[in-house]
CSV table of C-alpha atoms in Angstrom, one decimal:
chain,number,residue,atom,x,y,z
A,913,MET,CA,92.7,110.7,115.4
A,914,ALA,CA,92.5,107.8,117.9
A,915,THR,CA,89.1,107.1,119.5
A,916,THR,CA,88.9,104.6,122.3
A,917,THR,CA,85.7,103.7,124.3
A,918,ARG,CA,85.3,101.7,127.5
A,919,LEU,CA,82.2,100.8,129.6
A,920,ILE,CA,83.1,101.4,133.3
A,921,ASN,CA,80.9,100.0,136.1
A,922,ALA,CA,80.9,103.3,138.0
A,923,HIS,CA,78.7,106.4,138.1
A,924,PRO,CA,80.0,109.2,135.9
A,925,ASP,CA,80.8,111.3,139.0
A,926,ARG,CA,83.2,108.6,140.2
A,927,VAL,CA,84.9,108.4,136.8
A,928,PHE,CA,85.2,112.1,136.6
A,929,ALA,CA,86.6,112.2,140.1
A,930,VAL,CA,89.6,110.2,138.8
A,931,LEU,CA,90.0,112.6,135.7
A,932,ALA,CA,89.7,115.6,138.1
A,933,ASP,CA,92.5,114.3,140.4
A,934,GLY,CA,95.7,115.4,138.7
A,935,TRP,CA,97.8,113.5,141.2
A,936,THR,CA,96.4,110.2,139.8
A,937,TYR,CA,97.5,111.1,136.2
A,938,SER,CA,100.6,108.9,136.3
A,939,ASP,CA,98.6,106.0,137.8
A,940,TRP,CA,96.5,105.6,134.6
A,941,VAL,CA,98.1,107.5,131.7
A,942,VAL,CA,100.4,105.1,130.0
A,943,GLY,CA,103.8,106.8,129.5
A,944,THR,CA,103.6,109.3,132.3
A,945,ALA,CA,106.4,108.6,134.8
A,946,HIS,CA,105.9,111.2,137.6
A,947,ILE,CA,103.6,114.1,138.6
A,948,ARG,CA,105.7,117.0,139.7
A,949,ASN,CA,102.9,119.4,140.6
A,950,VAL,CA,99.2,120.0,140.1
A,951,ASP,CA,97.9,123.6,139.9
A,952,ALA,CA,95.4,124.7,142.5
A,953,GLY,CA,91.9,124.5,141.2
A,954,TYR,CA,92.6,121.7,138.7
A,955,PRO,CA,90.6,120.9,136.5
A,956,ALA,CA,89.5,124.5,136.0
A,957,VAL,CA,90.2,125.9,132.5
A,958,GLY,CA,93.8,127.0,132.3
A,959,THR,CA,95.1,124.9,135.2
A,960,ALA,CA,97.7,122.2,134.5
A,961,VAL,CA,99.3,118.9,135.6
A,962,HIS,CA,103.1,119.2,135.5
A,963,HIS,CA,104.6,115.8,134.7
A,964,LYS,CA,107.5,113.8,133.4
A,965,ALA,CA,106.9,111.4,130.6
A,966,GLY,CA,109.0,108.6,129.2
A,967,PRO,CA,111.6,106.3,130.7
A,968,TRP,CA,114.5,107.4,132.8
A,969,PRO,CA,117.0,108.8,131.9
A,970,VAL,CA,115.4,110.4,128.8
A,971,SER,CA,112.1,111.4,130.4
A,972,LEU,CA,110.8,114.8,129.5
A,973,ARG,CA,109.4,117.5,131.8
A,974,ASP,CA,106.2,119.1,130.5
A,975,ARG,CA,102.6,119.8,131.3
A,976,THR,CA,99.0,119.0,130.4
A,977,THR,CA,96.6,122.0,130.5
A,978,VAL,CA,92.8,122.0,130.8
A,979,LEU,CA,91.1,123.6,127.7
A,980,GLU,CA,87.5,122.8,128.6
A,981,CYS,CA,85.7,121.2,131.5
A,982,ARG,CA,82.1,120.2,132.2
A,983,PRO,CA,82.2,118.2,135.5
A,984,GLY,CA,80.8,114.8,135.2
A,985,ARG,CA,80.4,115.1,131.4
A,986,MET,CA,83.6,116.1,129.5
A,987,LEU,CA,87.2,117.1,129.9
A,988,ARG,CA,89.4,118.5,127.1
A,989,LEU,CA,93.2,118.7,127.6
A,990,LYS,CA,96.2,120.1,125.7
A,991,LEU,CA,99.0,117.6,126.0
A,992,ARG,CA,102.6,118.8,125.6
A,993,LEU,CA,105.7,116.8,125.2
A,994,TRP,CA,108.2,119.3,123.8
A,995,PRO,CA,110.4,119.1,121.8
A,996,LEU,CA,108.3,116.2,120.3
A,997,GLY,CA,105.1,118.1,119.9
A,998,ALA,CA,101.6,118.6,121.4
A,999,GLY,CA,98.1,117.2,121.0
A,1000,GLN,CA,94.7,117.3,122.4
A,1001,VAL,CA,92.6,114.7,124.2
A,1002,ARG,CA,88.9,114.8,125.0
A,1003,PHE,CA,87.2,112.6,127.5
A,1004,ILE,CA,83.4,112.2,127.1
A,1005,LEU,CA,81.4,110.6,129.9
A,1006,ASP,CA,78.0,109.2,129.0
A,1007,PRO,CA,75.8,107.6,131.7
A,1008,VAL,CA,74.6,104.1,131.1
A,1009,GLY,CA,71.8,103.1,133.4
A,1010,SER,CA,72.1,104.3,136.9
A,1011,ALA,CA,75.6,103.1,137.8
A,1012,ALA,CA,77.8,102.8,134.7
A,1013,THR,CA,79.6,105.2,132.3
A,1014,ARG,CA,80.6,104.9,128.7
A,1015,LEU,CA,83.9,106.8,128.6
A,1016,THR,CA,85.2,107.9,125.2
A,1017,MET,CA,88.7,109.2,124.7
A,1018,VAL,CA,89.6,111.0,121.5
A,1019,GLU,CA,93.3,111.9,121.0
A,1020,GLN,CA,95.3,113.5,118.2
A,1021,PHE,CA,98.6,115.3,117.6
A,1022,THR,CA,98.1,119.0,116.8
A,1023,GLU,CA,101.6,120.5,116.8
A,1024,GLY,CA,105.3,119.8,116.3
A,1025,PRO,CA,107.3,116.8,114.8
A,1026,LEU,CA,104.7,114.3,116.1
A,1027,LEU,CA,102.2,115.9,113.8
A,1028,GLY,CA,103.9,114.1,110.9
A,1029,LEU,CA,102.9,110.8,112.5
A,1030,ARG,CA,99.1,111.5,112.0
A,1031,ASN,CA,98.3,108.3,110.0
A,1032,LYS,CA,96.5,105.0,110.5
A,1033,VAL,CA,99.5,103.2,112.0
A,1034,ASN,CA,99.9,105.9,114.6
A,1035,ASP,CA,96.1,105.9,115.3
A,1036,VAL,CA,96.3,102.2,116.0
A,1037,MET,CA,99.3,102.6,118.4
A,1038,LEU,CA,97.5,105.5,120.2
A,1039,HIS,CA,94.4,103.3,120.4
A,1040,LEU,CA,96.3,100.4,122.0
A,1041,ARG,CA,98.0,102.8,124.5
A,1042,ASN,CA,94.7,104.5,125.3
A,1043,LYS,CA,92.9,101.2,125.7
A,1044,GLU,CA,95.3,100.3,128.5
A,1045,SER,CA,95.0,103.9,130.0
A,1046,LEU,CA,91.2,103.5,130.2
A,1047,ARG,CA,91.6,100.0,131.8
A,1048,ARG,CA,93.7,101.6,134.5
A,1049,LEU,CA,91.4,104.6,134.9
A,1050,ALA,CA,88.4,102.1,135.2
A,1051,ASP,CA,90.3,100.2,138.0
A,1052,LEU,CA,90.7,103.5,139.9
A,1053,ALA,CA,87.1,104.6,139.4
A,1054,VAL,CA,85.6,101.2,140.5
A,1055,ASN,CA,88.0,100.3,143.3
A,1056,ARG,CA,89.5,103.5,144.8
A,1057,ARG,CA,88.3,104.5,148.2
A,1058,PRO,CA,88.6,107.9,149.7
A,1059,ALA,CA,91.7,108.4,151.8
A,1060,VAL,CA,91.2,108.6,155.6
A,1061,LEU,CA,93.3,111.4,157.1
A,1062,THR,CA,94.7,111.1,160.6
A,1063,GLY,CA,96.8,113.4,162.7
A,1064,PRO,CA,97.2,117.2,162.2
A,1065,GLU,CA,96.3,117.2,158.5
A,1066,ARG,CA,92.6,116.3,159.3
């Protein structure tokens, strides 16, 4: 199990807004190449982000499904990357003062061939990957501004 924590200088609602926007998944999740679709209602339990992961031309098409969601507090996902396997990741958001968040990411493999990689070396590799993912997520939470729509889509 790989556990990674980062202090983000943004309110938990801003941090959760990035987690809740499935279209940003490939912007911050290291290894995700392209978002193909996001189910309506995401991040409601049972909804999914449909993505491609890995480098072209060997990228795999799969999905990440919401298992549990407490807006502003916690999000638990089932990650799939078949035929390699599946895992779970939990994001826990803890407020720090009035305008910061301690975000903890806990990830582990749960099914398939990758399950055999559950060891200390793999935990270190996941931690390094997740450290970069949380850095990217923090950049979005701190610096992203809402889009301004113009034209007929307003």
